Amino acid sequence: MAQDLVDGLLIKARSHLPPPSEPLGKLSKRDRKGVAVIKLKNPPVNSLSLEVLTEFVISLEKLENDKTFRGVIVTSDCPGIFSAGLDLTEMCGKSQAHYAEFWRAVQELWLRLYLSNLVLIAAINGVSPAGGCLISLTCDYRVLADNPKYNIGLNETLLGVVAPSWFKDTLVNTVGHRTAERALQLGLLFPPAEALRVGMVDQVVPEDQVHSTALSVMAQWLAVPDHARQLTKSLMRKPTADRLVKQRDADIQYFLQFVSRDSIQKSLRMYLDKLRQKKG
Ligand SMILES: CC/C=C\C/C=C\C/C=C\CC/C=C/CC(=O)SCCNC(=O)CCNC(=O)[C@H](O)C(C)(C)COP(=O)(O)OP(=O)(O)OC[C@H]1O[C@@H](n2cnc3c(N)ncnc32)[C@H](O)[C@@H]1OP(=O)(O)O
């Protein structure tokens, strides 16, 4: 039964998108059952570039505004990688204006996801550090594939940077203060069993069952009347979101100051170099 719910939508870097006449216009015809699948597709590692963040927001907005949709499954098209998090090259050696635009896009995606009226289920089919983990934490439910390589967590401190307060809040709201504090300070990436134990994910299932499980869970959430579920979600989440909404510009200024520091630029460059040298 659950299979009837699925429909597809691919988010990918703008350069790979189909021509403007094609993309989301198809949705209203195909998606009568009310559930879309957003598959992140920005190879090789689904890093969240400015383009991907922007496309993601646009797609979500279209789904929110199309009343035929009630739920979205967020997953990845890149084998073994849900998302490598924010695109580090967007935070290295760029202009202040670029950093500001990038950070506003990160804020926008978080706000859209966190406050979405749609039911969002994360079908986490790969490793999910930092921004990748954050995306899943904004969803209403997380299903993680049982593969020891599929670590998940907010590992920012290991890069020499700091998860902003709203990343921290999202984690605290999911796993509680003590677990979040330990995880954030140590930059912990949890393997599936640990992620389940601390409540970072809601279910761990064999890899080939991630999608079907997400669909079953979706059916359960969609059985609740939308208005009651949406108001309850808002009651739970709006106070957290409002803290950012009230100080978005200040948060951007803080990010600019932070990321422009020589020491932070050096840390990010070293981390990127380490990633690149890993192969050689
Ligand atoms: C009081 C103070 C309060 C607040 C402070 C204020 C502001 C906050 C400031 C900053 C906050 C910044 C927040 C950041 C959140 C993030 O999301 S940072 C990103 C963190 N991500 C990671 O650590 C993951 C890094 N990647 C990996 O570990 C691996 O790549 C991965 C396991 C995902 C996949 O491994 P594998 O399949 O082996 O692939 P490769 O490692 O070989 O990678 C392939 C190419 O992709 C490049 N790459 C990987 N990750 C990224 C990335 N996140 N961004 C850009 N590029 C990436 C990698 O370099 C390879 O490139 P190459 O092919 O060599 O050119």
Tab-separated table of N, CA and C in Angstrom, residues 6-81:
chain	number	residue	atom	x	y	z
A	6	VAL	N	4.494	6.991	-3.246
A	6	VAL	CA	5.737	7.617	-3.702
A	6	VAL	C	5.606	8.385	-5.005
A	7	ASP	N	6.345	9.483	-5.040
A	7	ASP	CA	6.582	10.173	-6.297
A	7	ASP	C	7.950	10.800	-6.221
A	8	GLY	N	8.483	11.117	-7.358
A	8	GLY	CA	9.889	11.519	-7.368
A	8	GLY	C	10.114	12.989	-7.610
A	9	LEU	N	11.175	13.479	-7.039
A	9	LEU	CA	11.630	14.844	-7.274
A	9	LEU	C	13.122	14.843	-6.986
A	10	LEU	N	13.891	15.313	-7.906
A	10	LEU	CA	15.327	15.272	-7.726
A	10	LEU	C	15.857	16.677	-7.505
A	11	ILE	N	16.588	16.854	-6.420
A	11	ILE	CA	17.248	18.137	-6.203
A	11	ILE	C	18.686	17.957	-6.623
A	12	LYS	N	19.161	18.782	-7.480
A	12	LYS	CA	20.558	18.676	-7.841
A	12	LYS	C	21.079	20.053	-8.197
A	13	ALA	N	22.376	20.133	-8.361
A	13	ALA	CA	22.959	21.433	-8.676
A	13	ALA	C	22.316	21.977	-9.937
A	14	ARG	N	22.158	23.304	-9.976
A	14	ARG	CA	21.426	23.944	-11.063
A	14	ARG	C	21.934	23.514	-12.435
A	15	SER	N	23.245	23.340	-12.535
A	15	SER	CA	23.812	23.020	-13.843
A	15	SER	C	23.288	21.690	-14.386
A	16	HIS	N	22.798	20.834	-13.474
A	16	HIS	CA	22.305	19.532	-13.938
A	16	HIS	C	20.794	19.499	-14.082
A	17	LEU	N	20.154	20.605	-13.751
A	17	LEU	CA	18.687	20.566	-13.779
A	17	LEU	C	18.149	20.528	-15.201
A	18	PRO	N	16.998	19.911	-15.378
A	18	PRO	CA	16.358	19.938	-16.684
A	18	PRO	C	15.944	21.374	-17.038
A	19	PRO	N	15.616	21.633	-18.287
A	19	PRO	CA	15.239	22.988	-18.674
A	19	PRO	C	14.043	23.489	-17.867
A	20	PRO	N	13.929	24.816	-17.708
A	20	PRO	CA	12.930	25.398	-16.814
A	20	PRO	C	11.502	24.967	-17.105
A	21	SER	N	11.179	24.638	-18.347
A	21	SER	CA	9.799	24.260	-18.650
A	21	SER	C	9.443	22.905	-18.035
A	22	GLU	N	10.433	22.081	-17.784
A	22	GLU	CA	10.165	20.718	-17.354
A	22	GLU	C	9.959	20.497	-15.862
A	23	PRO	N	10.860	21.045	-15.002
A	23	PRO	CA	11.076	20.374	-13.732
A	23	PRO	C	9.848	20.091	-12.865
A	24	LEU	N	9.359	21.091	-12.114
A	24	LEU	CA	8.385	20.754	-11.095
A	24	LEU	C	6.962	20.790	-11.617
A	25	GLY	N	6.785	21.234	-12.855
A	25	GLY	CA	5.456	21.260	-13.438
A	25	GLY	C	4.849	19.876	-13.476
A	26	LYS	N	5.720	18.869	-13.564
A	26	LYS	CA	5.217	17.493	-13.653
A	26	LYS	C	4.585	17.015	-12.356
A	27	LEU	N	4.919	17.685	-11.276
A	27	LEU	CA	4.538	17.126	-9.994
A	27	LEU	C	3.029	16.981	-9.813
A	28	SER	N	2.285	18.003	-10.232
A	28	SER	CA	0.857	17.948	-9.925
A	28	SER	C	0.195	16.744	-10.583
A	29	LYS	N	0.713	16.342	-11.744
A	29	LYS	CA	0.118	15.181	-12.414
A	29	LYS	C	0.482	13.876	-11.700
A	30	ARG	N	1.806	13.819	-11.311
A	30	ARG	CA	2.287	12.534	-10.817
A	30	ARG	C	1.978	12.296	-9.346
A	31	ASP	N	1.836	13.393	-8.579
A	31	ASP	CA	1.897	13.237	-7.149
A	31	ASP	C	0.547	13.315	-6.468
A	32	ARG	N	-0.437	12.631	-7.041
A	32	ARG	CA	-1.796	12.718	-6.487
A	32	ARG	C	-1.880	12.166	-5.072
A	33	LYS	N	-1.010	11.222	-4.757
A	33	LYS	CA	-1.114	10.598	-3.435
A	33	LYS	C	-0.530	11.480	-2.343
A	34	GLY	N	0.081	12.562	-2.731
A	34	GLY	CA	0.461	13.551	-1.725
A	34	GLY	C	1.840	13.422	-1.115
A	35	VAL	N	2.663	12.499	-1.585
A	35	VAL	CA	4.003	12.380	-1.025
A	35	VAL	C	5.053	12.520	-2.123
A	36	ALA	N	6.008	13.404	-1.901
A	36	ALA	CA	7.117	13.559	-2.850
A	36	ALA	C	8.385	12.985	-2.224
A	37	VAL	N	9.334	12.670	-3.078
A	37	VAL	CA	10.644	12.228	-2.600
A	37	VAL	C	11.664	13.253	-3.084
A	38	ILE	N	12.355	13.862	-2.158
A	38	ILE	CA	13.451	14.756	-2.544
A	38	ILE	C	14.736	13.949	-2.436
A	39	LYS	N	15.366	13.753	-3.587
A	39	LYS	CA	16.637	13.003	-3.601
A	39	LYS	C	17.750	13.990	-3.841
A	40	LEU	N	18.607	14.153	-2.866
A	40	LEU	CA	19.743	15.052	-3.062
A	40	LEU	C	20.679	14.442	-4.084
A	41	LYS	N	21.052	15.256	-5.060
A	41	LYS	CA	21.951	14.717	-6.084
A	41	LYS	C	22.968	15.778	-6.492
A	42	ASN	N	24.048	15.798	-5.763
A	42	ASN	CA	25.140	16.707	-6.105
A	42	ASN	C	26.454	15.943	-5.925
A	43	PRO	N	26.772	15.054	-6.884
A	43	PRO	CA	27.936	14.202	-6.735
A	43	PRO	C	29.225	15.016	-6.663
A	44	PRO	N	30.289	14.494	-6.018
A	44	PRO	CA	30.372	13.121	-5.525
A	44	PRO	C	29.828	12.908	-4.113
A	45	VAL	N	29.650	14.018	-3.306
A	45	VAL	CA	29.343	13.771	-1.896
A	45	VAL	C	28.099	14.518	-1.393
A	46	ASN	N	27.292	15.045	-2.325
A	46	ASN	CA	26.097	15.805	-1.922
A	46	ASN	C	26.447	16.934	-0.966
A	47	SER	N	27.524	17.648	-1.256
A	47	SER	CA	27.828	18.804	-0.406
A	47	SER	C	26.769	19.877	-0.688
A	48	LEU	N	26.482	20.664	0.337
A	48	LEU	CA	25.412	21.650	0.235
A	48	LEU	C	26.003	22.976	-0.218
A	49	SER	N	26.109	23.118	-1.510
A	49	SER	CA	26.611	24.353	-2.110
A	49	SER	C	25.499	25.394	-2.091
A	50	LEU	N	25.845	26.614	-2.419
A	50	LEU	CA	24.829	27.668	-2.503
A	50	LEU	C	23.734	27.279	-3.493
A	51	GLU	N	24.144	26.693	-4.612
A	51	GLU	CA	23.147	26.279	-5.624
A	51	GLU	C	22.203	25.211	-5.091
A	52	VAL	N	22.781	24.223	-4.420
A	52	VAL	CA	21.939	23.132	-3.904
A	52	VAL	C	20.990	23.666	-2.830
A	53	LEU	N	21.521	24.520	-1.938
A	53	LEU	CA	20.670	25.084	-0.889
A	53	LEU	C	19.507	25.845	-1.511
A	54	THR	N	19.830	26.624	-2.547
A	54	THR	CA	18.803	27.438	-3.188
A	54	THR	C	17.754	26.567	-3.877
A	55	GLU	N	18.226	25.559	-4.590
A	55	GLU	CA	17.292	24.648	-5.266
A	55	GLU	C	16.397	23.915	-4.267
A	56	PHE	N	17.000	23.534	-3.172
A	56	PHE	CA	16.269	22.807	-2.131
A	56	PHE	C	15.127	23.694	-1.605
A	57	VAL	N	15.458	24.951	-1.305
A	57	VAL	CA	14.444	25.878	-0.784
A	57	VAL	C	13.324	26.083	-1.803
A	58	ILE	N	13.707	26.280	-3.057
A	58	ILE	CA	12.692	26.514	-4.105
A	58	ILE	C	11.768	25.297	-4.222
A	59	SER	N	12.363	24.122	-4.212
A	59	SER	CA	11.555	22.908	-4.356
A	59	SER	C	10.607	22.724	-3.178
A	60	LEU	N	11.131	22.983	-1.979
A	60	LEU	CA	10.275	22.852	-0.792
A	60	LEU	C	9.117	23.835	-0.849
A	61	GLU	N	9.447	25.052	-1.269
A	61	GLU	CA	8.419	26.082	-1.348
A	61	GLU	C	7.314	25.654	-2.319
A	62	LYS	N	7.728	25.083	-3.450
A	62	LYS	CA	6.730	24.638	-4.436
A	62	LYS	C	5.861	23.532	-3.845
A	63	LEU	N	6.484	22.641	-3.126
A	63	LEU	CA	5.714	21.546	-2.527
A	63	LEU	C	4.756	22.078	-1.453
A	64	GLU	N	5.269	23.013	-0.634
A	64	GLU	CA	4.420	23.608	0.424
A	64	GLU	C	3.195	24.285	-0.190
A	65	ASN	N	3.430	24.958	-1.316
A	65	ASN	CA	2.336	25.741	-1.916
A	65	ASN	C	1.368	24.897	-2.732
A	66	ASP	N	1.771	23.679	-3.031
A	66	ASP	CA	0.916	22.797	-3.818
A	66	ASP	C	0.136	21.912	-2.840
A	67	LYS	N	-1.109	22.208	-2.666
A	67	LYS	CA	-1.865	21.562	-1.588
A	67	LYS	C	-2.109	20.074	-1.824
A	68	THR	N	-1.667	19.559	-2.983
A	68	THR	CA	-1.809	18.113	-3.161
A	68	THR	C	-0.756	17.357	-2.338
A	69	PHE	N	0.289	18.089	-1.878
A	69	PHE	CA	1.349	17.402	-1.127
A	69	PHE	C	1.150	17.504	0.368
A	70	ARG	N	1.349	16.380	1.055
A	70	ARG	CA	1.246	16.389	2.518
A	70	ARG	C	2.530	15.896	3.172
A	71	GLY	N	3.391	15.249	2.392
A	71	GLY	CA	4.620	14.717	2.995
A	71	GLY	C	5.759	14.618	1.999
A	72	VAL	N	6.984	14.653	2.539
A	72	VAL	CA	8.178	14.529	1.697
A	72	VAL	C	9.167	13.581	2.366
A	73	ILE	N	9.690	12.671	1.572
A	73	ILE	CA	10.798	11.837	2.043
A	73	ILE	C	12.083	12.453	1.518
A	74	VAL	N	13.008	12.736	2.431
A	74	VAL	CA	14.277	13.349	2.039
A	74	VAL	C	15.341	12.256	2.056
A	75	THR	N	15.981	12.062	0.908
A	75	THR	CA	16.963	10.987	0.806
A	75	THR	C	18.063	11.397	-0.166
A	76	SER	N	18.966	10.457	-0.471
A	76	SER	CA	20.115	10.795	-1.310
A	76	SER	C	20.185	9.913	-2.544
A	77	ASP	N	20.673	10.510	-3.589
A	77	ASP	CA	20.902	9.768	-4.832
A	77	ASP	C	22.372	9.349	-4.957
A	78	CYS	N	23.208	9.778	-4.002
A	78	CYS	CA	24.654	9.456	-4.054
A	78	CYS	C	24.913	8.212	-3.203
A	79	PRO	N	25.361	7.121	-3.813
A	79	PRO	CA	25.533	5.886	-3.051
A	79	PRO	C	26.439	6.082	-1.832
A	80	GLY	N	25.925	5.663	-0.678
A	80	GLY	CA	26.739	5.667	0.545
A	80	GLY	C	26.898	7.026	1.198
A	81	ILE	N	26.338	8.066	0.601
A	81	ILE	CA	26.489	9.407	1.194
A	81	ILE	C	25.136	10.108	1.200
